[in-house]
Structure formats: structure tokens, C-alpha cells
Tab-separated table of N, CA and C in Angstrom:
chain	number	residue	atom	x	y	z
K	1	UNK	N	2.962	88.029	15.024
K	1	UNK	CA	1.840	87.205	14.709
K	1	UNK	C	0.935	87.850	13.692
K	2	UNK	N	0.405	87.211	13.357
K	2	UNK	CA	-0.578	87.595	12.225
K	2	UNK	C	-2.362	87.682	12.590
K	3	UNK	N	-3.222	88.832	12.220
K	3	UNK	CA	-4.431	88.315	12.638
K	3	UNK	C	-5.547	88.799	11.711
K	4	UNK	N	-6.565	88.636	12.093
K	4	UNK	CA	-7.627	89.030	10.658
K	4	UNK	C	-8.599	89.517	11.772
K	5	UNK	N	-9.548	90.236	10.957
K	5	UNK	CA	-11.094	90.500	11.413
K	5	UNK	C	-11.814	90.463	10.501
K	6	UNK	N	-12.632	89.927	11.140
K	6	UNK	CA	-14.349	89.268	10.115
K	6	UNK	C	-15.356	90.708	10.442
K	7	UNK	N	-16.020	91.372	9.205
K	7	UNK	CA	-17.135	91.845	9.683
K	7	UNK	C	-18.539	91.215	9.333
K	8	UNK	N	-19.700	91.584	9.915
K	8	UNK	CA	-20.499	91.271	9.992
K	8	UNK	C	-21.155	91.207	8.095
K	9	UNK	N	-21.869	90.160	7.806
K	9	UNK	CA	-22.277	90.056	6.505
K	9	UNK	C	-23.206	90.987	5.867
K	10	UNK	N	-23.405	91.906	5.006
K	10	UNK	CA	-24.593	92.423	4.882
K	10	UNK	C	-24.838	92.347	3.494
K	11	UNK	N	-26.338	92.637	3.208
K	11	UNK	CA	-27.564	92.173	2.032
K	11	UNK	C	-27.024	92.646	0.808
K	12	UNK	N	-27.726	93.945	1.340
K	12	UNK	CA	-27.069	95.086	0.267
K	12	UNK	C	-25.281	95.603	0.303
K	13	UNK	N	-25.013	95.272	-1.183
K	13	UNK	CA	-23.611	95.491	-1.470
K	13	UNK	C	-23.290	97.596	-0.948
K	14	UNK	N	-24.201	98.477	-0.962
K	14	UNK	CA	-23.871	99.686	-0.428
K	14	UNK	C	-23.591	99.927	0.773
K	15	UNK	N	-23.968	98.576	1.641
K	15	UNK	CA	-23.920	98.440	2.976
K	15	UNK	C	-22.322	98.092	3.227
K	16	UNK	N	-21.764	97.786	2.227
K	16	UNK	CA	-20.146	96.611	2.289
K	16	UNK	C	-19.206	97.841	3.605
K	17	UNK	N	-18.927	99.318	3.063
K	17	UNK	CA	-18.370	99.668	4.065
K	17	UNK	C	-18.863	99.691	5.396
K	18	UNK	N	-19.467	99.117	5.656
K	18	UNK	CA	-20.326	98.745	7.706
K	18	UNK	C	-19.174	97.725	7.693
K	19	UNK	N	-19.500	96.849	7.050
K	19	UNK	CA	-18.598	95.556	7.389
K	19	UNK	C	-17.280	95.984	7.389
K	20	UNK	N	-16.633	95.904	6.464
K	20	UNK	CA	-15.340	96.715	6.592
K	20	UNK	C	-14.773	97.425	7.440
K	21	UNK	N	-16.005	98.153	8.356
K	21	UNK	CA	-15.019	99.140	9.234
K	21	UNK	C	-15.502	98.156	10.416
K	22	UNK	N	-16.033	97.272	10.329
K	22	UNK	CA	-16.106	96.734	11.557
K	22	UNK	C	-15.035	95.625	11.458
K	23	UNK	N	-14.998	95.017	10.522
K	23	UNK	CA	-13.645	93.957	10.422
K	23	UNK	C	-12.233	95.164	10.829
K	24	UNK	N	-12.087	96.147	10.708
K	24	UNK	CA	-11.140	96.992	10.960
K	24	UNK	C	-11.270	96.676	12.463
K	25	UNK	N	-12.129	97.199	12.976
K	25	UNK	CA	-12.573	97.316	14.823
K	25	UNK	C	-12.186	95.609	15.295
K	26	UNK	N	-12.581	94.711	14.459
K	26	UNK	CA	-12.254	93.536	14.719
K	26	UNK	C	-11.021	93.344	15.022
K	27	UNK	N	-9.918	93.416	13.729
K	27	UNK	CA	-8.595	93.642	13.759
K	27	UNK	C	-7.899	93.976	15.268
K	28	UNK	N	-8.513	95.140	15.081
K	28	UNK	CA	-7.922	95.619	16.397
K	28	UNK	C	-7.685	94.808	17.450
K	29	UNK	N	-9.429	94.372	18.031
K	29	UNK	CA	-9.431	93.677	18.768
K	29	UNK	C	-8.499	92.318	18.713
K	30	UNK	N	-8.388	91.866	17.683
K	30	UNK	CA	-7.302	90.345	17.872
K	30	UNK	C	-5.820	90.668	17.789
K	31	UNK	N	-5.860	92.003	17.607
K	31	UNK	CA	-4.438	92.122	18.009
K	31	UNK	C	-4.060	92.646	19.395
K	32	UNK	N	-4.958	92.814	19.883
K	32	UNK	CA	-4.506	93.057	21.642
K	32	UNK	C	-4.859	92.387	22.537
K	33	UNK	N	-5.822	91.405	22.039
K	33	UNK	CA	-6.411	90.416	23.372
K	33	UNK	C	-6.496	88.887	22.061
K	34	UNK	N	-5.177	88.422	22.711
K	34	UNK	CA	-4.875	87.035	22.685
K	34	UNK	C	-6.302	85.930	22.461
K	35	UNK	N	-7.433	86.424	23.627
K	35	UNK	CA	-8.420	85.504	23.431
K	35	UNK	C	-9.305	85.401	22.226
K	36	UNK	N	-9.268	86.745	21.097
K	36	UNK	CA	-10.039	86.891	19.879
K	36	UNK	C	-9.131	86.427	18.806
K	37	UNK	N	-7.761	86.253	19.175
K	37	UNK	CA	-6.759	86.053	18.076
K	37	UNK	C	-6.862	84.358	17.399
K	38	UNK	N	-6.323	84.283	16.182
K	38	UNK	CA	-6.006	85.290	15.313
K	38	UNK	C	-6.840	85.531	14.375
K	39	UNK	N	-8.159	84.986	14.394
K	39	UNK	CA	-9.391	85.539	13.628
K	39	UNK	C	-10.208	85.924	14.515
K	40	UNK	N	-10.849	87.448	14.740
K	40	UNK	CA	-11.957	87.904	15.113
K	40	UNK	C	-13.076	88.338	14.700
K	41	UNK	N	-14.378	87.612	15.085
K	41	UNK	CA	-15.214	87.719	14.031
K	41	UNK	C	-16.421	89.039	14.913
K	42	UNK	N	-16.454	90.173	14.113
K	42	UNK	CA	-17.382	91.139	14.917
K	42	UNK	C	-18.556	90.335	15.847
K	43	UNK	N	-19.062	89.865	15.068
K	43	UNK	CA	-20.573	88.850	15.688
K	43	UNK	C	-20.064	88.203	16.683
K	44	UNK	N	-19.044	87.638	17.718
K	44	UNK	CA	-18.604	87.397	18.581
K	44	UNK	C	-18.007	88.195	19.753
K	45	UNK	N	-18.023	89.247	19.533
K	45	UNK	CA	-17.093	90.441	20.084
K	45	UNK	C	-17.565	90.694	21.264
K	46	UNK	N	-18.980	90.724	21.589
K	46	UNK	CA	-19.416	91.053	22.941
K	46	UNK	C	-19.202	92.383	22.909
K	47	UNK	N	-19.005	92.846	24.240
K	47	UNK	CA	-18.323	94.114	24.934
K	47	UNK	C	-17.214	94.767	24.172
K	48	UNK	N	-16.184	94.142	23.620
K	48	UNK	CA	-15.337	94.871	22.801
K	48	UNK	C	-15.644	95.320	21.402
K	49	UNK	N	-17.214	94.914	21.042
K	49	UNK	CA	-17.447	95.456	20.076
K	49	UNK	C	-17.147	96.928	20.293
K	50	UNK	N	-18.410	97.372	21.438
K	50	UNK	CA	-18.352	99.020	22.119
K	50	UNK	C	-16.809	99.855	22.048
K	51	UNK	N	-15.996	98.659	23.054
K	51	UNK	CA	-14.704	99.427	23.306
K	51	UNK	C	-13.797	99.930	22.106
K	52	UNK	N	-14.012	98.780	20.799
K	52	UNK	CA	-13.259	99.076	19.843
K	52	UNK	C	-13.703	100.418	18.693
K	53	UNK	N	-15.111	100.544	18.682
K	53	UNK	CA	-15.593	101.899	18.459
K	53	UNK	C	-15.433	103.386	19.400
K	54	UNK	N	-14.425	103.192	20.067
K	54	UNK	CA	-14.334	104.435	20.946
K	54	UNK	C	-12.896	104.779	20.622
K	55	UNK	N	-13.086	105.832	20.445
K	55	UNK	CA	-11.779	106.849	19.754
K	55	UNK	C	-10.866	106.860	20.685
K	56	UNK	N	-9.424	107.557	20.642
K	56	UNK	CA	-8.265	107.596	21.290
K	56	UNK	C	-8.605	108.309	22.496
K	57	UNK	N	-9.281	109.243	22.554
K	57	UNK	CA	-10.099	110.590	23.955
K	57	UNK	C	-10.665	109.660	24.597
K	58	UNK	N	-11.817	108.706	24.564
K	58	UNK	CA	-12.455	108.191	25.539
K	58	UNK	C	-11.381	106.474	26.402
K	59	UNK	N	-10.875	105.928	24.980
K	59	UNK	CA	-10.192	105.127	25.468
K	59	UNK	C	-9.117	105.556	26.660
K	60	UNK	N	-8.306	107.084	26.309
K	60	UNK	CA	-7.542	107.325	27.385
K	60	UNK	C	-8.365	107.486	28.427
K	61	UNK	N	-9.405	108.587	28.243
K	61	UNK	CA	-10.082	108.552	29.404
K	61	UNK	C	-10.639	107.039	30.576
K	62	UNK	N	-10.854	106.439	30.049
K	62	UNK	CA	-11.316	104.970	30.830
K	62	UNK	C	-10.217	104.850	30.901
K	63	UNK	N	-8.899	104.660	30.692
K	63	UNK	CA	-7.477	103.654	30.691
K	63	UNK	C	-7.172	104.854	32.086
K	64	UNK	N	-7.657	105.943	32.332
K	64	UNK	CA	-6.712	106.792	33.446
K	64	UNK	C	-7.229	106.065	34.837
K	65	UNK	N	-8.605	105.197	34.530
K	65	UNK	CA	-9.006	104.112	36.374
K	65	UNK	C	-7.833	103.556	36.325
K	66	UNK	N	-6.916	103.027	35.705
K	66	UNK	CA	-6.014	102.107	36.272
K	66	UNK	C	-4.162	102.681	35.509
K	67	UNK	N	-4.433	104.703	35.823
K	67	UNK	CA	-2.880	104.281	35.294
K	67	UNK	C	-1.525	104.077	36.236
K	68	UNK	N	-2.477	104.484	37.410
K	68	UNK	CA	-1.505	104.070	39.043
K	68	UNK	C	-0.592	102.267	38.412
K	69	UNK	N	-1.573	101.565	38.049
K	69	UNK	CA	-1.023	100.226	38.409
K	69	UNK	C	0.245	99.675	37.219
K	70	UNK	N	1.260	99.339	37.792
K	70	UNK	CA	2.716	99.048	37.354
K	70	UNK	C	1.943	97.568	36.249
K	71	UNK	N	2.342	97.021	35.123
K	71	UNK	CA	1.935	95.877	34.401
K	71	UNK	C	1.637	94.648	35.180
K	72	UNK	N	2.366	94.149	36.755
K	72	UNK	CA	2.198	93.252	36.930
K	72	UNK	C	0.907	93.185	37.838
K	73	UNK	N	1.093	94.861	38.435
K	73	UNK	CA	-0.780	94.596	39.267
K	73	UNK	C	-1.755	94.726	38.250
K	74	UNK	N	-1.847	95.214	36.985
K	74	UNK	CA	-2.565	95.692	35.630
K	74	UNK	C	-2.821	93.780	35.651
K	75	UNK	N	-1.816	93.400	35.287
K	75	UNK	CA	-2.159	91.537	34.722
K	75	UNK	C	-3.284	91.110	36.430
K	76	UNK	N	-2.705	91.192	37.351
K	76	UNK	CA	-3.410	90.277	38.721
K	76	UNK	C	-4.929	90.781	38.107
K	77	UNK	N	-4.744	92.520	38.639
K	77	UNK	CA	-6.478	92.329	38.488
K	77	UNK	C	-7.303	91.996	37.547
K	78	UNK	N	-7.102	92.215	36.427
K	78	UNK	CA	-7.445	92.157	35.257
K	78	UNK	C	-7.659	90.146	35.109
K	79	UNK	N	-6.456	89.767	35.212
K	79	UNK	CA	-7.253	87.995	35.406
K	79	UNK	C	-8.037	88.215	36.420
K	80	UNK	N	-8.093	88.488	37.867
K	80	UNK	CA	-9.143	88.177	38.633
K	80	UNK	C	-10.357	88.616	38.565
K	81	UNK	N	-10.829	89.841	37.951
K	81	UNK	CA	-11.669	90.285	37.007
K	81	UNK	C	-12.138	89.626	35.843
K	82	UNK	N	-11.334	88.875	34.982
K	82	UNK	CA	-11.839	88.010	33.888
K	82	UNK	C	-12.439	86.953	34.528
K	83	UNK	N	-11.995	86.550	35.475
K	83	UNK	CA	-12.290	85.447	36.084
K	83	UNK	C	-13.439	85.561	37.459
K	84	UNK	N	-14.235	86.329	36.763
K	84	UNK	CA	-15.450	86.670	37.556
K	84	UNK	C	-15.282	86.854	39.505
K	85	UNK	N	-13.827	87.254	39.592
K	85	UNK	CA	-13.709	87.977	41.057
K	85	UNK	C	-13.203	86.370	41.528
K	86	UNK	N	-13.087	85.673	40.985
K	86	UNK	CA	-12.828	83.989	41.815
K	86	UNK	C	-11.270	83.739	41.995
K	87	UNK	N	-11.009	84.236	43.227
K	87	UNK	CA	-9.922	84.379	43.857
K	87	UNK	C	-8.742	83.187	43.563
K	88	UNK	N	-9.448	81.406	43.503
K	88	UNK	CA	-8.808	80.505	44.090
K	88	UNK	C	-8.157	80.207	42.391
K	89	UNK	N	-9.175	80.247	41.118
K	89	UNK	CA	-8.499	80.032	39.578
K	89	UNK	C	-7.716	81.430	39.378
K	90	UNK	N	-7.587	82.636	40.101
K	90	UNK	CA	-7.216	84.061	39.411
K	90	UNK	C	-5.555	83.645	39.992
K	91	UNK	N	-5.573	83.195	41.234
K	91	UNK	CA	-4.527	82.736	42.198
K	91	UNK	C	-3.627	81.735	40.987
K	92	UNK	N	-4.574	80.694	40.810
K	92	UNK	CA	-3.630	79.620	40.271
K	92	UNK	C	-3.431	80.183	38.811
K	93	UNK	N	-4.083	81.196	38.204
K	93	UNK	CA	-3.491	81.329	36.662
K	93	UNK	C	-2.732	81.800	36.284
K	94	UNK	N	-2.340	83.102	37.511
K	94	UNK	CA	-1.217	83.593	37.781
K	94	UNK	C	0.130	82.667	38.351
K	95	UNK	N	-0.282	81.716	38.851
K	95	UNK	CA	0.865	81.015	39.098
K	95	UNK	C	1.340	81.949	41.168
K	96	UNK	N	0.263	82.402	41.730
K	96	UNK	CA	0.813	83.157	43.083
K	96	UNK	C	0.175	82.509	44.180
K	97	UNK	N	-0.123	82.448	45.715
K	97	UNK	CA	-0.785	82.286	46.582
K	97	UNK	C	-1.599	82.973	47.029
K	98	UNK	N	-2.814	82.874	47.300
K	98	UNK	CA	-3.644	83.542	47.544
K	98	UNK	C	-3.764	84.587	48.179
K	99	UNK	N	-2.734	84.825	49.195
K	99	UNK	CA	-2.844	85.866	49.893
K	99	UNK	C	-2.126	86.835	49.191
K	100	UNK	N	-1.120	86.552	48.647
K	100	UNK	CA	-0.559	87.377	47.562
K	100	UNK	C	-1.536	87.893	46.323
K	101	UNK	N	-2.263	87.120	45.928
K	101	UNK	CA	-3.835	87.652	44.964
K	101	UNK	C	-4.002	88.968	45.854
K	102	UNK	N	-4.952	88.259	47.039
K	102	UNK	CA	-5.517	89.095	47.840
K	102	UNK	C	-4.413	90.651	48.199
K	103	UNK	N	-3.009	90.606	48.960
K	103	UNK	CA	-2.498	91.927	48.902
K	103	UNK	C	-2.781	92.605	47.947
K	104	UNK	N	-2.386	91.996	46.390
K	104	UNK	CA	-2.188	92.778	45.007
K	104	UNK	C	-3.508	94.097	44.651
K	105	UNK	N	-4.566	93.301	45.057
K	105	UNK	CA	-6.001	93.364	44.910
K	105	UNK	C	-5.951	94.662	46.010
K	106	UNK	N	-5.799	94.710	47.176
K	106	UNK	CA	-5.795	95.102	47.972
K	106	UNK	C	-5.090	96.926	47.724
K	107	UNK	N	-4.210	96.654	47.145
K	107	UNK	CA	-2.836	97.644	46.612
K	107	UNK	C	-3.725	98.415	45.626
K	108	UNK	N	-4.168	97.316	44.538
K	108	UNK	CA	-5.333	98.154	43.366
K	108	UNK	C	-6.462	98.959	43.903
K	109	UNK	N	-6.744	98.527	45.236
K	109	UNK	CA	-7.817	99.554	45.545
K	109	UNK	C	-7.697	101.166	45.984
K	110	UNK	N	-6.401	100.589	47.004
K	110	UNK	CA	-5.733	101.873	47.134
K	110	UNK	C	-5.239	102.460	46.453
K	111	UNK	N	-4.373	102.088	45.455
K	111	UNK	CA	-4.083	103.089	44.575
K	111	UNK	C	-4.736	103.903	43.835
K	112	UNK	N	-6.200	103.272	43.226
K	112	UNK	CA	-7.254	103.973	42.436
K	112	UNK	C	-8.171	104.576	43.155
K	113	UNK	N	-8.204	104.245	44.358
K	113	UNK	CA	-9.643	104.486	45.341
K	113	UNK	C	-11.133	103.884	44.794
K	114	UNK	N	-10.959	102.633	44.725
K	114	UNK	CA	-12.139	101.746	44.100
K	114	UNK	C	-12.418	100.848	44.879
K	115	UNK	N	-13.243	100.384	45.041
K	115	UNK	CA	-13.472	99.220	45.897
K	115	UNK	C	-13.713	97.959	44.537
K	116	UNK	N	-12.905	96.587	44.906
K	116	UNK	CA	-13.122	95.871	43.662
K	116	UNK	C	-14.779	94.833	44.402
K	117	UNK	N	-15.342	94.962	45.593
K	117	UNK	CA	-16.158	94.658	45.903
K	117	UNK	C	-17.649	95.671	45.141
K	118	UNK	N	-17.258	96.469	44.435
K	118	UNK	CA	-18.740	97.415	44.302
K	118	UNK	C	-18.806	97.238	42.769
K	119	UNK	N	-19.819	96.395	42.356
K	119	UNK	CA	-20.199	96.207	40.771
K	119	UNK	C	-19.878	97.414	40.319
K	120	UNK	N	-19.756	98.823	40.161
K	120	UNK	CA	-19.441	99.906	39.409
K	120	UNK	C	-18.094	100.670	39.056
K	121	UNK	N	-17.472	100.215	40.703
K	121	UNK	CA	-16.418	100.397	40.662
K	121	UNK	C	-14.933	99.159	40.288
K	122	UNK	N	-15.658	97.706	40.209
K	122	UNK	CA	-14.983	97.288	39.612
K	122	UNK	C	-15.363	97.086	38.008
K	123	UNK	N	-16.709	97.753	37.248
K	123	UNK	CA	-16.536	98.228	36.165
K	123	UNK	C	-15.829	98.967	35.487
K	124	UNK	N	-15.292	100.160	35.910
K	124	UNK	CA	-14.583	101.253	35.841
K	124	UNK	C	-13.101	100.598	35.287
K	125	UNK	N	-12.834	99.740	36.939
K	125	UNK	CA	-11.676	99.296	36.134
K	125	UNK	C	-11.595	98.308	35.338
K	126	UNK	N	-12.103	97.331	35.665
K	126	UNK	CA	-12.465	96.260	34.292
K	126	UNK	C	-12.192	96.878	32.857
K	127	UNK	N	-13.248	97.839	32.466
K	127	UNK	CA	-13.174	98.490	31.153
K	127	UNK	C	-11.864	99.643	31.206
K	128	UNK	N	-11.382	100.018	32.332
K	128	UNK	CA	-10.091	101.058	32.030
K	128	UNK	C	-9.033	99.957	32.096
K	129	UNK	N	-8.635	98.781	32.234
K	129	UNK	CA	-7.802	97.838	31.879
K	129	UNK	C	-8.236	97.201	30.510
K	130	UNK	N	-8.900	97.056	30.061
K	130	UNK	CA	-9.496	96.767	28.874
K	130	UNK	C	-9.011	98.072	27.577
K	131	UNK	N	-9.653	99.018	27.955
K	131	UNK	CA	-8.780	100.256	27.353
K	131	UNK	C	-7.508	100.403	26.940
K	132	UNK	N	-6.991	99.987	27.693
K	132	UNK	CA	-5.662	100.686	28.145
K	132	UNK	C	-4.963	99.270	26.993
K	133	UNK	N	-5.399	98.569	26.828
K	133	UNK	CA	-4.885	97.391	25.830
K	133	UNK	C	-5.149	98.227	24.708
K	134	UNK	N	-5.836	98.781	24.098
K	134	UNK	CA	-6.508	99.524	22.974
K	134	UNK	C	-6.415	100.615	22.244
K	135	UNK	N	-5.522	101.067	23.968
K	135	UNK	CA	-4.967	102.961	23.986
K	135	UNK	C	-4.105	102.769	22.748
């Protein structure tokens, strides 16, 4: 596939490399997360603005909360996490039954020692699954 990144516009033409390296950071971003593809425009980026400015050292570092988990528990939590912890759309987007959500979820905690109930600790992994797209 093909993708682009937009950087942010600026006044002054001495300013042009800001933009540039942020359309770079952009890039990035639409090439690993489907939802920015295939134009990403910095000024939209949210949160992955941050993530995409963090070098190969910190990205591994955040990507090591979740390197226990095999790709298919990496995908469960990570939708049920996008999907603001809501068990019953994380269930159906995956295409599984709920209680099967719930084991998977269950498995991710143990394996990392996180609780996905504690805002910090399901930050951790949120952004070390996020990473780990980026690594």
C-alpha cells in the first residue's frame, strides 16, 4: 500500500524543516496503524504524535509491557482497549464470545502482571501495544 504524511503548515519558509520531519513522523504513523492510512495529517495525530517522536530505546522500552503476549492476545487487548474497555463491541469486532474476550483479557493480566482495571496500568499497556507497532 501506499501512504503519505502531511506536516503541519508553517509562516516562515526557515521553519519548512519542522514540517517535514513531522510529515516524516506522520508517515510512519500511516504506515502502521490502518486508522491514519493512507494520508496522515500531523494536526490529527493525537497521542501518536508523542509516540512517533520517540526513538527506537524508548519505543522498545514501552513495547517490553506487552512482549509476553503471542499476536492474537496483542490484537484482543489492544481492540478492547481502543474500544474504551467495552467488552460487548471489543467481543463482536473480534468476531469471539464474550467470555472468551474476558479469558484472553484475563491471560494479559497474568502474563504482564497489570491489572487492565487500573487507569495506569492499562496505560502502560495501551501505549506498549501501540509501540510495539512502531518498534
Amino acid at each position: 500500500g501506499t501512504a503519505a504524511g502531511i506536516g503541519a503548515a508553517r509562516a516562515d519558509p526557515a521553519d519548512a524543516w519542522l514540517s517535514w520531519r513531522e510529515a516524516r513522523q506522520a508517515l510512519r504513523v500511516a504506515e502502521n496503524f490502518p486508522r491514519h492510512a493512507p494520508v496522515a495529517r500531523w494536526e490529527e495525530l493525537g497521542a501518536y504524535r508523542l509516540l512517533a517522536r520517540l526513538g527506537v530505546g524508548d519505543l522498545r522500552e514501552l513495547a517490553e509491557a506487552v512482549a509476553p503476549f503471542d499476536p492474537e492476545l496483542a490484537r484482543t487487548v489492544e481492540v478492547y482497549l481502543d474500544l474504551g474497555g467495552h467488552a460487548q463491541k471489543a467481543a463482536a469486532e473480534l468476531g469471539i464470545h464474550r467470555q472468551t474476550l474476558y479469558y484472553r483479557l484475563g491471560k494479559a493480566e497474568r502474563l504482564t502482571g497489570r491489572d487492565l482495571s487500573d487507569g495506569d496500568d492499562r496505560l502502560t499497556v495501551h501505549l506498549g501495544l501501540k509501540a510495539s507497532h512502531l518498534r
